[in-house]
Short mmCIF file of C-alpha atoms in Angstrom, two decimals:
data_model
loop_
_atom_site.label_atom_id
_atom_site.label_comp_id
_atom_site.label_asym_id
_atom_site.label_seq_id
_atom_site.Cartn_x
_atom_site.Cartn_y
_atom_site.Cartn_z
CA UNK A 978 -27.12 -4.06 361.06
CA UNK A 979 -29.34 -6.67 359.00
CA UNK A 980 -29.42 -9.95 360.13
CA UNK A 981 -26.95 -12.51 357.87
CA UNK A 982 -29.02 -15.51 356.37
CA UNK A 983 -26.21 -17.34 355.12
CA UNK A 984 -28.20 -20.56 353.63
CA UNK A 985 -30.47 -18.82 350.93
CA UNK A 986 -30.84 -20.60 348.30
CA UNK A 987 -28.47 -18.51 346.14
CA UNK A 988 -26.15 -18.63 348.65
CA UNK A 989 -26.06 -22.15 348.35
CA UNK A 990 -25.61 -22.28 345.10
CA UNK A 991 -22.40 -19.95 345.78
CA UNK A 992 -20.88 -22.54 348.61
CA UNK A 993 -22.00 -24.95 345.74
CA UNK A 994 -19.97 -22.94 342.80
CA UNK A 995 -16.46 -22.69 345.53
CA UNK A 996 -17.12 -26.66 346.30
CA UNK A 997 -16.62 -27.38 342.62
CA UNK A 998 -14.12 -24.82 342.48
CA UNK A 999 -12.16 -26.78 344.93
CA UNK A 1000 -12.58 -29.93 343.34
CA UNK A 1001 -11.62 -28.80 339.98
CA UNK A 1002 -8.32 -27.35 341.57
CA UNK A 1003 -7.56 -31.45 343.04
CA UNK A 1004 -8.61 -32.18 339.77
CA UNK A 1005 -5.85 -30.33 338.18
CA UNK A 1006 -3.38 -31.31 340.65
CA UNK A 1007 -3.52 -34.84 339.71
CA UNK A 1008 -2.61 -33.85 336.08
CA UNK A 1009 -6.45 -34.72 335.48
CA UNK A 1010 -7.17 -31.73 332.73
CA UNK A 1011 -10.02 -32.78 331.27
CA UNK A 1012 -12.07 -33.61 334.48
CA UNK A 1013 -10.69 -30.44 336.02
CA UNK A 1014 -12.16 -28.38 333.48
CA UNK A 1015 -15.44 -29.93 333.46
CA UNK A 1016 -16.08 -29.63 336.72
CA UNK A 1017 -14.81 -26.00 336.56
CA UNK A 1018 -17.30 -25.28 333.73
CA UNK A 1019 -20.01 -26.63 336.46
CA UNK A 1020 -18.90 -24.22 339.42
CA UNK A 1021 -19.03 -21.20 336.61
CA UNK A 1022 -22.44 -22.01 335.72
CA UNK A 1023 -23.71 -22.46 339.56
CA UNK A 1024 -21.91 -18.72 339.84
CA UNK A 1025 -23.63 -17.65 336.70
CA UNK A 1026 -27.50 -19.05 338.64
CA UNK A 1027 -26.91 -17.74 342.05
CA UNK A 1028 -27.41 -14.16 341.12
CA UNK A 1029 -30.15 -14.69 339.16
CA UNK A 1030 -31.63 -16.99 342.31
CA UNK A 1031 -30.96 -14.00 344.64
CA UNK A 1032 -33.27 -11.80 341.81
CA UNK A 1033 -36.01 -14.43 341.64
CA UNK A 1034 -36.17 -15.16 345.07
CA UNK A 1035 -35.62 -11.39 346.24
CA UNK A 1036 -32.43 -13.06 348.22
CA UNK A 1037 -30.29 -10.21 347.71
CA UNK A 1038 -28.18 -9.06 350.37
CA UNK A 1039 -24.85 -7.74 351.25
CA UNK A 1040 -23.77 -11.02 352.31
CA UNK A 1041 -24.95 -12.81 349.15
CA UNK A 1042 -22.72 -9.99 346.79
CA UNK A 1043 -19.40 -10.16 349.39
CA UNK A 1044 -19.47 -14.23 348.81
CA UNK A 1045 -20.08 -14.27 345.43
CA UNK A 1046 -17.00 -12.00 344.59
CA UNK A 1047 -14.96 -14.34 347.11
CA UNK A 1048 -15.83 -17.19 345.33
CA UNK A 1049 -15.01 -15.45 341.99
CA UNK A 1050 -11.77 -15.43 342.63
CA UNK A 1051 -11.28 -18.87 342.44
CA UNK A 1052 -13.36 -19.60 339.44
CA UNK A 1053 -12.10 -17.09 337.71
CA UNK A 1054 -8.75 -16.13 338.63
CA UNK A 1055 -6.80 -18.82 341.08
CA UNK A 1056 -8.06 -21.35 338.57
CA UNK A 1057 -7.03 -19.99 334.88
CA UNK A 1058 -3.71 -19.00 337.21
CA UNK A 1059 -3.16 -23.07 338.15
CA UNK A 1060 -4.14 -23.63 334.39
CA UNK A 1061 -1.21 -21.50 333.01
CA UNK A 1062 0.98 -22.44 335.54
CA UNK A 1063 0.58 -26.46 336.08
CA UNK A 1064 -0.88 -27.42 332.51
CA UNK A 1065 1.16 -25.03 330.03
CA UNK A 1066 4.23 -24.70 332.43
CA UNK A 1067 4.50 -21.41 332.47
CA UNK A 1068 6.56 -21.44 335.47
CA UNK A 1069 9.68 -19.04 334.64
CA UNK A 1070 10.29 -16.18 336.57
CA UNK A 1071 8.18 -13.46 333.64
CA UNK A 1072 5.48 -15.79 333.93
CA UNK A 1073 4.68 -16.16 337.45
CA UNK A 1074 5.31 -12.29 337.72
CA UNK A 1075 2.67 -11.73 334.74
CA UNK A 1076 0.25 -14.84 336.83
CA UNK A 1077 0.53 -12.58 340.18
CA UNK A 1078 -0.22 -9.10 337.62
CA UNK A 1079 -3.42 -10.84 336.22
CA UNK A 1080 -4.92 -12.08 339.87
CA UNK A 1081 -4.39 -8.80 341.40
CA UNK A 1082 -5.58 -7.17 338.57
CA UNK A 1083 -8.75 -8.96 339.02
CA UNK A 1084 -9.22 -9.07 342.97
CA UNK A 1085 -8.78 -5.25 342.23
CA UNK A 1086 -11.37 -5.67 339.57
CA UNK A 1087 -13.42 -7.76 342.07
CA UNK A 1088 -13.55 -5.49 345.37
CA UNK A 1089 -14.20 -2.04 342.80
CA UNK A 1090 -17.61 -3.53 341.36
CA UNK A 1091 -18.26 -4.43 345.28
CA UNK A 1092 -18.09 -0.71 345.86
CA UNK A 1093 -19.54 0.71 343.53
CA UNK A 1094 -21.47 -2.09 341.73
CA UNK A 1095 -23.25 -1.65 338.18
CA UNK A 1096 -23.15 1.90 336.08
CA UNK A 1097 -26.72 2.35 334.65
CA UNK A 1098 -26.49 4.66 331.34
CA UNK A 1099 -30.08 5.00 329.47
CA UNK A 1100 -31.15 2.41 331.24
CA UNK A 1101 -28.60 -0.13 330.11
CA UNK A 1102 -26.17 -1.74 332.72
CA UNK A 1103 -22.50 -1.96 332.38
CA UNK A 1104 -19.64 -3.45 333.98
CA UNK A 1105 -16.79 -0.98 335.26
CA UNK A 1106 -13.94 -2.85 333.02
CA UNK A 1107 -13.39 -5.33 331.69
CA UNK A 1108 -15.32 -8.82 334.15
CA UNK A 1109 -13.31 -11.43 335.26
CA UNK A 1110 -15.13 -14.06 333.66
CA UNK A 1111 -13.34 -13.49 330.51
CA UNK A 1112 -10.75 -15.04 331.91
CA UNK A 1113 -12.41 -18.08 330.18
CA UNK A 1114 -11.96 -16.25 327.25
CA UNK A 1115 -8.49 -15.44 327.45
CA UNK A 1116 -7.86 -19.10 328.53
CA UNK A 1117 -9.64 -20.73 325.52
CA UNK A 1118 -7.63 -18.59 323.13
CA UNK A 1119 -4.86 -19.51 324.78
CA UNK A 1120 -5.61 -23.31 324.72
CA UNK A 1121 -6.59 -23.04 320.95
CA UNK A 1122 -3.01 -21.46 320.41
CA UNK A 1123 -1.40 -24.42 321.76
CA UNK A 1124 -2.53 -26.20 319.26
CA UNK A 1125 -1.39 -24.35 316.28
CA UNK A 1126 1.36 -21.77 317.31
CA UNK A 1127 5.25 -22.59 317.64
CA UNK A 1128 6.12 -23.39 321.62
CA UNK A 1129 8.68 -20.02 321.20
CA UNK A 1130 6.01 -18.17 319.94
CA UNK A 1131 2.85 -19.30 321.78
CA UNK A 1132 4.32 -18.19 325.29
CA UNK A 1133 4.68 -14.85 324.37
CA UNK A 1134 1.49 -15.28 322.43
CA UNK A 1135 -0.37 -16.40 326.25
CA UNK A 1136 1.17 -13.81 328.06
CA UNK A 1137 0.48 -11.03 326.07
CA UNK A 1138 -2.92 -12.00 326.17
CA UNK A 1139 -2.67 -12.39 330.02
CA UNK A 1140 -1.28 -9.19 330.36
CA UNK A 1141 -3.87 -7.89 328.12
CA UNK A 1142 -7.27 -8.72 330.19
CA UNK A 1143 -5.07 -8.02 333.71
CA UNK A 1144 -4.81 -4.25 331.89
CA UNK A 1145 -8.53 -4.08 330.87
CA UNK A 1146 -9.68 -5.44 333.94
CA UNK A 1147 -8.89 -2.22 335.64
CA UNK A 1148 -9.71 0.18 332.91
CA UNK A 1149 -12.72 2.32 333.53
CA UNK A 1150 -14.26 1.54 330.03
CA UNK A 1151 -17.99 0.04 330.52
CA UNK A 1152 -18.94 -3.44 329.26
CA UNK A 1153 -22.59 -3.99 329.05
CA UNK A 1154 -24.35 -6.64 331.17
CA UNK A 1155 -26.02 -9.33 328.76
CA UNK A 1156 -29.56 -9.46 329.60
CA UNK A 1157 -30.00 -13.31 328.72
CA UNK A 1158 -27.48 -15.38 330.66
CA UNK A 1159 -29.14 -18.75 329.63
CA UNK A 1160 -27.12 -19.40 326.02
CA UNK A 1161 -23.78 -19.22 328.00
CA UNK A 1162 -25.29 -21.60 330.28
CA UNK A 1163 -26.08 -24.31 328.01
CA UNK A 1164 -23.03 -23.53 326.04
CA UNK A 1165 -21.40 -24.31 329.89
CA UNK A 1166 -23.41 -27.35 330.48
CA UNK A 1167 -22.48 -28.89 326.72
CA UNK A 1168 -18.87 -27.95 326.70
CA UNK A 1169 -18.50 -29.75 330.56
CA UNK A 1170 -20.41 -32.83 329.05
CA UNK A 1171 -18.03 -33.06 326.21
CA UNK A 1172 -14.85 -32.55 328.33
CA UNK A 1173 -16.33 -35.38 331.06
CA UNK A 1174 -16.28 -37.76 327.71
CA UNK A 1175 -12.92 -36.89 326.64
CA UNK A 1176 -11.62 -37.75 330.16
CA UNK A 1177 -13.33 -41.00 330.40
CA UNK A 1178 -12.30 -42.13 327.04
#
């Protein structure tokens, strides 16, 4: 059995993503959505660098992969859950059955790529189904529906949507890995700056 090194760098920067993570979810609990959301956008970028730390660094390891999907499931599914659930109220019985559908959907989503990791096809990588990190996605389109949908018609409108990634996330269909991760990154870093303003203003 290899030796663990839990404090690589990229490691680090995992611990570092969940930390966020963490505070983003207090965040959110004081009914503080803006600053929640920033801070959120910061732990998915520190997820987004800690592979590509383990590549640089040749820090790749067993442990490094097992954390990182831990840690996904906060970013990426606890958090959009808390989202739905605290900020839009979606706290009726249909709801929190169609919340629980959408996290297990994507721990199931989760532990499969652990097993069996990336498909290469002519030398392209792909996803198996849909990743969980559409979940920000789903949760934008959501957010932008609030704005201009009906209340009766924009809960069904969420849902479906919901319901929609928690099926695709367990599809077998392949989604191609982007080979430049650095655009959604300083997409990430602008949006998060913009979100800190609107909560201190």
């Amino acid at each position: 059995m290899d030796k663990i090194k839990p404090l690589t760098i990229s490691n680090i920067a995992s611990f570092g993503a969940l930390l966020l993570s963490w505070v983003s979810i207090l965040f959110l609990l004081d009914d503080k959505f803006y600053l929640s959301l920033g801070t959120m956008l910061l732990a998915f970028i520190a997820d987004t660098l800690d592979g590509w730390l383990a590549r640089k660094l040749k820090q790749e390891s067993d442990f490094g992969r097992q954390l990182d999907g831990f840690v996904d499931i906060f970013i990426y599914l606890l958090y959009p859950s808390l989202v739905y659930y605290l900020h839009f109220k979606f706290q009726d019985l249909i709801s929190v059955v169609i919340l629980y559908i959408f996290i297990g959907a994507g721990v199931f989503r989760l532990v499969r790529f652990n097993i069996v990791g990336y498909i290469e096809k002519k030398f392209t990588k792909s996803y198996p189904g849909l990743p969980v990190f559409f979940s920000y996605l789903t949760l934008l389109l959501i957010f932008l529906g609030s704005s201009v949908l009906k209340e009766s018609i924009f809960q069904v409108f969420a849902l479906a949507l919901i319901l929609l990634q928690s099926v695709l996330m367990v599809c077998n269909f392949l989604v191609p890995k982007p080979k430049n991760s650095w655009p959604l990154v300083v997409i990430l870093i602008m949006t998060s700056i913009y979100l800190f303003y609107l909560a201190l203003t």
